[in-house]
Short mmCIF file of C-alpha atoms in Angstrom, two decimals:
data_model
loop_
_atom_site.label_atom_id
_atom_site.label_comp_id
_atom_site.label_asym_id
_atom_site.label_seq_id
_atom_site.Cartn_x
_atom_site.Cartn_y
_atom_site.Cartn_z
CA MET U 1282 -26.03 -25.93 3.11
CA MET U 1283 -28.12 -29.00 4.39
CA VAL U 1284 -26.07 -31.37 2.24
CA CYS U 1285 -22.68 -29.49 3.25
CA SER U 1286 -23.47 -29.83 6.96
CA ARG U 1287 -24.98 -33.29 6.97
CA ALA U 1288 -23.17 -35.29 4.25
CA PHE U 1289 -20.54 -37.81 5.17
CA ALA U 1290 -17.34 -38.24 3.06
CA ILE U 1291 -17.07 -41.94 2.33
CA THR U 1292 -15.38 -44.39 -0.32
CA ILE U 1293 -17.63 -46.82 -2.11
CA GLY U 1294 -15.87 -49.27 -4.45
CA GLY U 1295 -12.75 -47.35 -4.28
CA LYS U 1296 -14.30 -44.16 -5.42
CA PRO U 1297 -14.74 -41.07 -3.00
CA THR U 1298 -18.17 -39.73 -2.75
CA ARG U 1299 -20.57 -38.09 -0.28
CA ALA U 1300 -23.77 -39.53 1.36
CA MET U 1301 -26.55 -38.50 3.44
CA VAL U 1302 -26.87 -40.96 6.38
CA PRO U 1303 -30.08 -40.57 8.49
CA PHE U 1304 -29.81 -40.83 12.27
CA ALA U 1305 -25.95 -40.73 11.90
CA ASP U 1306 -26.17 -37.03 11.19
CA MET U 1307 -28.11 -36.39 14.35
CA LEU U 1308 -24.89 -36.76 16.49
CA ASN U 1309 -23.30 -33.61 18.12
CA HIS U 1310 -19.66 -32.84 17.58
CA LEU U 1311 -16.91 -33.68 19.95
CA ASN U 1312 -13.08 -33.04 19.56
CA PRO U 1313 -11.83 -35.31 17.09
CA PHE U 1314 -9.04 -36.53 19.42
CA VAL U 1315 -11.38 -37.78 22.15
CA THR U 1316 -14.62 -38.64 19.92
CA ASP U 1317 -16.96 -41.49 20.99
CA THR U 1318 -17.25 -42.91 17.46
CA LEU U 1319 -15.68 -43.98 14.25
CA TRP U 1320 -17.39 -44.66 10.88
CA GLU U 1321 -16.84 -45.79 7.42
CA PHE U 1322 -18.43 -47.42 4.51
CA LYS U 1323 -17.71 -51.18 4.27
CA ASP U 1324 -18.25 -52.80 0.86
CA ASP U 1325 -18.05 -56.30 2.46
CA ARG U 1326 -21.18 -55.60 4.73
CA LEU U 1327 -24.65 -56.28 3.14
CA ARG U 1328 -23.14 -57.12 -0.22
CA GLU U 1329 -26.71 -57.70 -1.63
CA PHE U 1330 -27.23 -54.02 -1.02
CA GLY U 1331 -23.79 -52.95 -2.19
CA GLY U 1332 -22.30 -52.49 1.21
CA ALA U 1333 -23.14 -50.70 4.33
CA PHE U 1334 -22.32 -47.40 6.34
CA THR U 1335 -21.02 -48.64 9.72
CA MET U 1336 -20.44 -46.61 12.96
CA ILE U 1337 -18.74 -48.07 15.95
CA THR U 1338 -18.00 -46.69 19.51
CA THR U 1339 -14.34 -46.03 20.59
CA ARG U 1340 -15.06 -46.44 24.37
CA HIS U 1341 -17.58 -47.70 26.71
CA ILE U 1342 -20.62 -45.42 26.92
CA GLU U 1343 -23.11 -45.51 29.86
CA ARG U 1344 -26.72 -46.17 29.04
CA GLY U 1345 -28.60 -42.94 28.43
CA ALA U 1346 -25.37 -40.93 28.02
CA GLU U 1347 -25.25 -38.85 24.71
CA VAL U 1348 -23.13 -40.28 21.85
CA HIS U 1349 -20.81 -37.94 19.91
CA ASP U 1350 -19.35 -37.86 16.42
CA SER U 1351 -16.48 -35.68 15.16
CA TYR U 1352 -17.01 -33.24 12.42
CA GLY U 1353 -13.32 -33.03 11.95
CA ALA U 1354 -10.42 -30.65 13.03
CA LYS U 1355 -11.80 -27.38 11.49
CA CYS U 1356 -11.47 -23.66 11.96
CA ASN U 1357 -14.16 -21.97 14.08
CA HIS U 1358 -15.38 -20.16 11.13
CA ARG U 1359 -16.07 -23.47 9.19
CA PHE U 1360 -18.02 -24.77 12.31
CA LEU U 1361 -20.01 -21.53 12.50
CA LEU U 1362 -20.95 -21.44 8.68
CA ASN U 1363 -21.63 -25.08 8.20
CA TYR U 1364 -23.01 -26.09 11.65
CA GLY U 1365 -24.07 -23.08 13.68
CA PHE U 1366 -21.59 -23.26 16.50
CA SER U 1367 -18.09 -22.44 17.62
CA LEU U 1368 -15.77 -24.26 19.91
CA GLU U 1369 -14.75 -22.14 23.06
CA ASP U 1370 -11.38 -24.11 22.95
CA ASN U 1371 -10.47 -25.35 19.53
CA THR U 1372 -7.01 -26.56 20.49
CA ALA U 1373 -5.68 -30.02 19.68
CA PRO U 1374 -3.65 -32.03 22.24
CA ASP U 1375 -0.33 -31.17 20.65
CA GLY U 1376 -1.11 -27.26 21.03
CA THR U 1377 -1.98 -26.70 17.50
CA CYS U 1378 -5.24 -24.83 16.58
CA PRO U 1379 -6.92 -24.84 13.13
CA ASN U 1380 -8.32 -21.32 13.75
CA GLU U 1381 -7.67 -19.15 10.86
CA ALA U 1382 -7.77 -15.32 10.08
CA ALA U 1383 -8.04 -14.11 6.40
CA THR U 1384 -5.93 -11.15 5.22
CA VAL U 1385 -6.08 -9.39 1.85
CA VAL U 1386 -2.89 -7.91 0.21
CA VAL U 1387 -3.12 -5.32 -2.46
CA PRO U 1388 -0.66 -2.61 -3.54
CA SER U 1389 -1.44 0.75 -2.04
CA GLY U 1390 -1.13 4.19 -3.78
CA ASP U 1391 0.42 5.46 -0.54
CA TYR U 1392 3.54 3.35 -1.23
CA PRO U 1393 6.42 4.25 -3.42
CA MET U 1394 6.58 2.63 -6.96
CA TYR U 1395 2.86 2.16 -7.08
CA GLU U 1396 2.33 2.26 -10.79
CA GLU U 1397 5.39 -0.12 -11.29
CA LYS U 1398 4.00 -2.67 -8.54
CA LYS U 1399 0.49 -2.63 -10.26
CA LYS U 1400 2.00 -3.80 -13.50
CA LEU U 1401 3.27 -6.90 -11.63
CA TRP U 1402 0.09 -7.55 -9.86
CA LEU U 1403 -3.12 -9.27 -10.73
CA CYS U 1404 -5.52 -6.57 -11.97
CA GLU U 1405 -9.09 -6.22 -13.35
CA SER U 1406 -10.42 -3.65 -15.71
CA ASP U 1407 -12.78 -1.21 -14.39
CA GLU U 1408 -14.01 1.56 -16.44
CA GLY U 1409 -10.96 1.48 -18.80
CA GLU U 1410 -8.56 1.42 -15.67
CA ASP U 1411 -6.61 -1.55 -14.40
CA LYS U 1412 -7.16 -1.96 -10.70
CA PRO U 1413 -5.01 -4.45 -8.69
CA LEU U 1414 -6.88 -7.26 -7.08
CA GLY U 1415 -6.86 -8.04 -3.37
CA ILE U 1416 -5.06 -11.37 -2.96
CA ARG U 1417 -6.41 -13.41 0.03
CA VAL U 1418 -4.17 -15.42 2.46
CA HIS U 1419 -5.60 -17.48 5.21
CA LEU U 1420 -3.25 -17.38 8.18
CA ARG U 1421 -3.03 -20.00 11.02
CA VAL U 1422 -0.58 -20.04 13.96
CA GLY U 1423 2.33 -22.29 12.97
CA ASP U 1424 1.44 -22.27 9.17
CA ASP U 1425 4.89 -21.35 7.68
CA ALA U 1426 3.85 -21.98 4.09
CA ALA U 1427 1.00 -19.23 4.44
CA LEU U 1428 3.61 -16.83 6.30
CA HIS U 1429 6.02 -17.13 3.43
CA ARG U 1430 3.32 -16.50 0.79
CA LEU U 1431 2.27 -13.53 2.65
CA LEU U 1432 5.90 -12.24 3.25
CA SER U 1433 6.60 -12.73 -0.40
CA MET U 1434 3.92 -10.24 -1.43
CA MET U 1435 4.88 -7.98 1.47
CA ARG U 1436 8.33 -7.75 -0.18
CA ILE U 1437 6.71 -6.28 -3.15
CA THR U 1438 4.01 -4.02 -1.78
CA GLY U 1439 6.00 -2.68 1.29
CA SER U 1440 9.35 -1.88 -0.60
CA ASP U 1441 10.61 1.58 -1.17
CA GLU U 1442 12.12 2.61 -4.43
CA SER U 1443 15.64 1.21 -3.91
CA ALA U 1444 14.41 -2.04 -2.42
CA PHE U 1445 11.99 -2.47 -5.31
CA GLN U 1446 14.55 -1.85 -7.93
CA GLU U 1447 16.85 -4.40 -6.16
CA LEU U 1448 14.02 -7.08 -6.04
CA VAL U 1449 13.28 -6.64 -9.74
CA SER U 1450 16.87 -6.41 -10.94
CA ARG U 1451 17.99 -9.85 -9.40
CA ARG U 1452 17.18 -12.92 -11.12
CA GLY U 1453 13.79 -14.39 -10.02
CA PRO U 1454 10.11 -14.24 -10.42
CA LEU U 1455 9.87 -10.38 -10.42
CA SER U 1456 12.66 -9.98 -12.84
CA PHE U 1457 10.69 -12.31 -15.32
CA LEU U 1458 7.48 -10.40 -14.76
CA THR U 1459 9.11 -7.14 -15.81
CA SER U 1460 10.67 -8.76 -18.94
CA LYS U 1461 9.08 -8.99 -22.38
CA ARG U 1462 8.47 -12.84 -21.88
CA ALA U 1463 5.79 -12.03 -19.21
CA GLY U 1464 3.19 -11.41 -21.83
CA GLY U 1465 2.27 -15.10 -22.01
CA VAL U 1466 1.81 -15.72 -18.11
CA ASN U 1467 -1.63 -16.45 -17.14
CA PRO U 1468 -3.25 -15.41 -13.66
CA GLY U 1469 -2.41 -18.79 -11.96
CA GLN U 1470 1.33 -18.54 -12.99
CA LYS U 1471 1.52 -14.96 -11.93
CA LEU U 1472 -0.04 -15.62 -8.52
CA GLN U 1473 2.58 -18.29 -7.95
CA MET U 1474 5.35 -15.94 -8.80
CA LEU U 1475 3.95 -13.09 -6.60
CA THR U 1476 3.90 -15.44 -3.69
CA SER U 1477 7.36 -17.10 -4.20
CA VAL U 1478 9.63 -13.85 -3.92
CA ARG U 1479 12.60 -14.68 -1.68
CA ALA U 1480 14.50 -12.36 0.87
CA GLN U 1481 16.93 -10.37 -1.03
CA CYS U 1482 18.46 -8.13 1.38
CA LEU U 1483 18.10 -6.76 4.84
CA ARG U 1484 16.63 -3.48 3.62
CA SER U 1485 14.03 -5.39 1.72
CA GLU U 1486 13.17 -7.58 4.60
CA ILE U 1487 12.61 -4.85 7.05
CA ARG U 1488 10.24 -3.05 4.71
CA ALA U 1489 8.44 -6.39 4.33
CA LEU U 1490 8.11 -6.90 8.12
CA GLU U 1491 7.10 -3.31 8.63
CA ALA U 1492 4.34 -3.80 6.03
CA LEU U 1493 3.26 -7.01 7.62
CA ARG U 1494 2.90 -5.24 10.98
CA ARG U 1495 0.79 -2.45 9.35
CA LEU U 1496 -1.42 -5.12 7.56
CA MET U 1497 -2.06 -6.85 11.03
CA ASP U 1498 -2.75 -3.44 12.51
CA THR U 1499 -5.13 -2.45 9.80
CA THR U 1500 -6.98 -5.67 9.85
CA LEU U 1501 -7.44 -5.61 13.65
CA GLN U 1502 -8.66 -2.01 13.62
CA ALA U 1503 -11.38 -2.96 11.14
CA TYR U 1504 -13.06 -4.91 14.03
CA PRO U 1505 -15.51 -3.02 16.31
CA THR U 1506 -13.90 -4.34 19.39
CA THR U 1507 -10.52 -5.37 20.77
CA LEU U 1508 -9.37 -8.67 21.48
CA ALA U 1509 -9.26 -7.68 25.23
CA GLN U 1510 -12.80 -6.61 25.04
CA ASP U 1511 -13.83 -9.94 23.46
CA ARG U 1512 -12.08 -11.96 26.02
CA GLU U 1513 -13.77 -9.92 28.77
CA ARG U 1514 -17.16 -10.34 27.47
CA LEU U 1515 -16.86 -13.99 26.85
CA ALA U 1516 -15.73 -14.33 30.48
CA LEU U 1517 -19.15 -13.30 31.44
CA LEU U 1518 -21.91 -15.65 31.70
CA SER U 1519 -25.73 -14.52 32.04
CA GLY U 1520 -26.59 -16.01 35.45
CA ASP U 1521 -28.75 -13.70 37.38
CA GLU U 1522 -32.51 -13.58 37.50
CA ASP U 1523 -32.30 -9.93 36.08
CA ASN U 1524 -29.85 -11.16 33.41
CA SER U 1525 -27.07 -9.32 34.90
CA PRO U 1526 -23.55 -10.42 34.24
CA THR U 1527 -21.80 -13.09 36.14
CA PRO U 1528 -18.15 -14.16 35.77
CA ALA U 1529 -17.26 -17.42 34.43
CA PRO U 1530 -15.81 -19.91 36.91
CA GLY U 1531 -12.25 -18.91 37.94
CA ASN U 1532 -12.26 -15.50 36.66
CA ALA U 1533 -11.51 -13.58 39.59
CA ARG U 1534 -10.48 -10.30 37.81
CA THR U 1535 -14.00 -9.91 35.87
CA GLY U 1536 -15.73 -10.89 39.06
CA ALA U 1537 -14.03 -8.09 41.09
CA ARG U 1538 -14.96 -5.67 38.38
CA ILE U 1539 -18.64 -6.76 38.39
CA ALA U 1540 -18.66 -6.31 42.26
CA ASN U 1541 -17.18 -2.77 42.03
CA ALA U 1542 -19.60 -1.80 39.32
CA ARG U 1543 -22.50 -3.10 41.36
CA SER U 1544 -21.47 -1.22 44.49
CA ALA U 1545 -21.14 2.01 42.45
CA SER U 1546 -24.56 1.41 41.12
CA GLN U 1547 -26.07 1.08 44.55
CA GLU U 1548 -24.51 4.20 45.77
CA GLN U 1549 -25.63 6.37 42.71
CA SER U 1550 -29.10 4.81 42.34
CA ARG U 1551 -30.33 5.58 45.91
CA GLY U 1552 -33.29 7.75 45.83
CA ARG U 1553 -34.43 6.84 42.31
CA ALA U 1554 -36.14 3.74 40.75
CA ARG U 1555 -33.77 1.27 39.32
CA THR U 1556 -36.22 0.29 36.54
CA GLY U 1557 -34.83 0.47 33.21
CA ILE U 1558 -31.39 -0.19 34.01
CA CYS U 1559 -29.74 -3.03 31.99
CA TYR U 1560 -26.13 -4.04 31.71
CA GLY U 1561 -24.27 -2.95 28.67
CA ARG U 1562 -27.11 -0.89 27.30
CA PRO U 1563 -27.95 2.17 29.59
CA ALA U 1564 -31.47 3.33 29.91
CA THR U 1565 -32.43 6.49 28.22
CA ASP U 1566 -34.34 9.57 29.25
CA GLY U 1567 -35.36 12.01 26.39
CA GLY U 1568 -32.32 10.70 24.35
CA LYS U 1569 -29.75 11.13 27.11
CA ASP U 1570 -28.14 8.17 28.65
CA ILE U 1571 -28.96 8.25 32.42
CA ASP U 1572 -26.77 5.50 33.13
CA ALA U 1573 -23.99 6.03 30.64
CA GLY U 1574 -20.69 5.22 32.31
CA LEU U 1575 -22.41 3.63 35.31
CA PHE U 1576 -22.08 0.18 34.14
CA ASP U 1577 -19.09 0.12 31.93
CA LEU U 1578 -19.40 -3.65 31.36
CA PRO U 1579 -20.06 -5.59 28.40
CA ALA U 1580 -23.35 -7.55 27.85
CA PRO U 1581 -23.18 -11.05 28.82
CA LEU U 1582 -23.40 -13.69 26.03
CA PRO U 1583 -25.56 -16.65 27.07
CA LYS U 1584 -24.09 -20.03 26.25
CA LEU U 1585 -25.04 -21.62 22.83
CA SER U 1586 -26.38 -18.19 21.65
CA ASN U 1587 -25.76 -17.14 18.13
CA ALA U 1588 -24.05 -13.90 19.52
CA ARG U 1589 -21.65 -15.98 21.68
CA ASN U 1590 -20.78 -18.25 18.93
CA ALA U 1591 -19.91 -15.35 16.67
CA ALA U 1592 -17.87 -13.67 19.41
CA ILE U 1593 -15.73 -16.98 19.98
CA GLN U 1594 -15.20 -17.21 16.19
CA VAL U 1595 -14.10 -13.45 15.88
CA ARG U 1596 -11.77 -13.88 18.99
CA GLY U 1597 -10.05 -16.78 17.25
CA GLU U 1598 -9.25 -14.65 14.27
CA LYS U 1599 -7.82 -11.81 16.44
CA VAL U 1600 -5.64 -14.25 18.22
CA VAL U 1601 -4.04 -15.30 14.86
CA LEU U 1602 -3.69 -11.67 13.77
CA HIS U 1603 -1.97 -10.70 17.02
CA HIS U 1604 0.31 -13.64 16.87
CA TYR U 1605 1.54 -12.46 13.20
CA ARG U 1606 1.91 -8.90 14.57
CA ARG U 1607 4.15 -10.22 17.38
CA LEU U 1608 6.09 -12.25 14.88
CA ALA U 1609 6.75 -9.21 12.71
CA THR U 1610 7.87 -7.16 15.72
CA ALA U 1611 10.28 -9.92 16.91
CA GLY U 1612 11.63 -10.08 13.41
CA LEU U 1613 12.26 -6.32 13.18
CA LEU U 1614 14.14 -6.35 16.39
CA VAL U 1615 16.41 -9.03 15.07
CA LEU U 1616 17.15 -7.26 11.96
CA ALA U 1617 17.52 -3.77 13.74
CA ARG U 1618 20.69 -5.03 15.08
CA ASP U 1619 22.40 -5.75 11.70
CA SER U 1620 20.91 -3.30 9.48
CA GLY U 1621 22.30 0.29 8.86
CA GLU U 1622 18.85 1.68 9.60
CA GLY U 1623 16.88 2.32 12.80
CA VAL U 1624 13.72 0.28 12.95
CA VAL U 1625 12.18 3.07 15.07
CA ASP U 1626 8.66 2.10 15.44
CA ALA U 1627 9.33 -1.51 16.32
CA VAL U 1628 12.17 -0.93 18.86
CA ALA U 1629 10.56 2.16 20.53
CA ALA U 1630 7.31 0.31 21.08
CA THR U 1631 9.11 -2.43 23.24
CA GLY U 1632 11.41 -0.07 25.13
CA VAL U 1633 14.49 -2.49 24.32
CA ARG U 1634 17.75 -0.98 25.27
CA GLN U 1635 20.03 -4.05 24.85
CA THR U 1636 21.23 -5.44 21.46
CA PRO U 1637 18.29 -7.45 19.95
CA THR U 1638 18.95 -11.16 19.28
CA ALA U 1639 16.58 -13.98 18.44
CA LYS U 1640 16.30 -14.89 22.09
CA THR U 1641 15.74 -11.24 23.02
CA ALA U 1642 12.98 -10.91 20.39
CA GLU U 1643 11.32 -14.15 21.45
CA ARG U 1644 11.32 -13.00 25.03
CA ILE U 1645 9.66 -9.74 24.13
CA SER U 1646 7.06 -11.54 21.98
CA HIS U 1647 6.37 -13.85 24.87
CA ALA U 1648 5.78 -10.92 27.24
CA GLU U 1649 3.75 -8.97 24.66
CA SER U 1650 1.48 -12.11 24.32
CA PHE U 1651 0.59 -11.72 27.91
CA ASP U 1652 -0.01 -8.10 27.73
CA TYR U 1653 -2.84 -8.81 25.17
CA GLY U 1654 -4.12 -11.75 27.19
CA HIS U 1655 -2.90 -14.58 24.94
CA GLY U 1656 -1.41 -16.65 27.60
CA HIS U 1657 1.20 -19.38 26.99
CA ASP U 1658 1.27 -20.58 23.39
CA PRO U 1659 4.16 -23.13 22.90
CA HIS U 1660 3.25 -23.74 19.29
CA GLY U 1661 3.15 -19.99 18.33
CA GLU U 1662 6.26 -19.22 20.27
CA ALA U 1663 8.24 -21.99 18.36
CA GLN U 1664 7.18 -20.53 15.04
CA ILE U 1665 8.35 -17.11 16.18
CA ARG U 1666 11.74 -18.54 17.36
CA LYS U 1667 12.21 -20.45 14.24
CA PHE U 1668 11.51 -17.34 12.18
CA CYS U 1669 13.84 -15.10 14.20
CA GLU U 1670 16.60 -17.75 13.88
CA GLY U 1671 16.12 -17.78 10.17
CA LEU U 1672 16.32 -13.94 10.10
CA GLU U 1673 19.59 -14.10 11.94
CA SER U 1674 20.99 -16.54 9.40
CA LEU U 1675 19.87 -14.13 6.70
CA ALA U 1676 21.68 -11.40 8.49
CA ALA U 1677 24.80 -13.17 9.08
CA GLU U 1678 24.96 -14.15 5.35
CA TYR U 1679 24.44 -10.59 4.34
CA GLU U 1680 27.20 -9.49 6.78
CA HIS U 1681 29.48 -12.07 5.28
CA GLN U 1682 28.84 -11.00 1.69
CA SER U 1683 29.41 -7.32 2.69
CA ARG U 1684 32.73 -8.26 4.09
CA HIS U 1685 33.69 -10.22 1.09
CA ILE U 1686 32.83 -7.31 -1.22
CA ASN U 1687 34.70 -4.77 0.96
CA HIS U 1688 37.75 -7.02 0.91
CA LEU U 1689 37.86 -7.26 -2.91
CA SER U 1690 37.45 -3.63 -3.35
CA LYS U 1691 40.53 -3.02 -1.27
#
């Protein structure tokens, strides 16, 4: 870990390598788009020593001011694992954010055709029984390649019997995996095939998006807290002498809630000592929480603390997961218009009454983002808009094919 967190990736004599550079590794991180320094290894410097590592400033720095370096544009889990910190705002000037969330896809016994799907999947032998392996996909807002890999597997795992049969009957990677020629396929080739299944029909795509929503829900439910709770807790700073919560600057909503809680505390605590009360962890009396419910406030997270850095990193994961849940919902709304089935859970959850279109779905997704406290994310909204427009094209093509088949049958 020492080498991983402090080594510089440089090129010497045309060959890439890594090097430990004393003093240079002492600089703290700053956003790579506004960093103070640039560095490289120059072969033409100090030639008698084989070259030199050079670091120059990119702007004027006042005497006595701190000089920063950039550790690169990375996901917060990389910053936390390798360097021990997370960035409160890890967004680039163009609106992109490198934060990621890991998801694991595996066929479930609760779904139809489990045994048939397991034969297609990557498996490991355990006590004489083949068990499907979980395939990990790292998602990032705006990463269409990762989305398509994930949706490819969702088309397999989420399909019902008829959709699965249609997937394996058409020419493509699944039909190959079900053929006799599949015996010579190695795990790497099989993984590539499992993540390259294209949309076949509206029915299959609806099942895939429903499975995507369920996967996001299941992953989010595995966390002990919600995104809203994380945001509220991170909005508090430990500022009072008694370490009671103080709202971060500009957070009027949290400040009002703290004021109301303190007022209620003063009313209920008259006539008894206030000793033992602490915020977010009620005092106990013989195993009974004497202040339970009195301060329904999260404990503040001091700046630069390990707990705060971890909370920031987890918040970033949940933002990504909520984004792809909204994307799946928007896609279901678009397909609900053209499919012969009612996408009940997706449409009912939004209360939509008009005919869903890509613009309708985008507007609902935008509103839902504020419901969850995401705020305005142009980059994420652009991905959802592009995805919905692609589904509309798929639906139009499917409708054209259906009309053509009906015309030929007459």
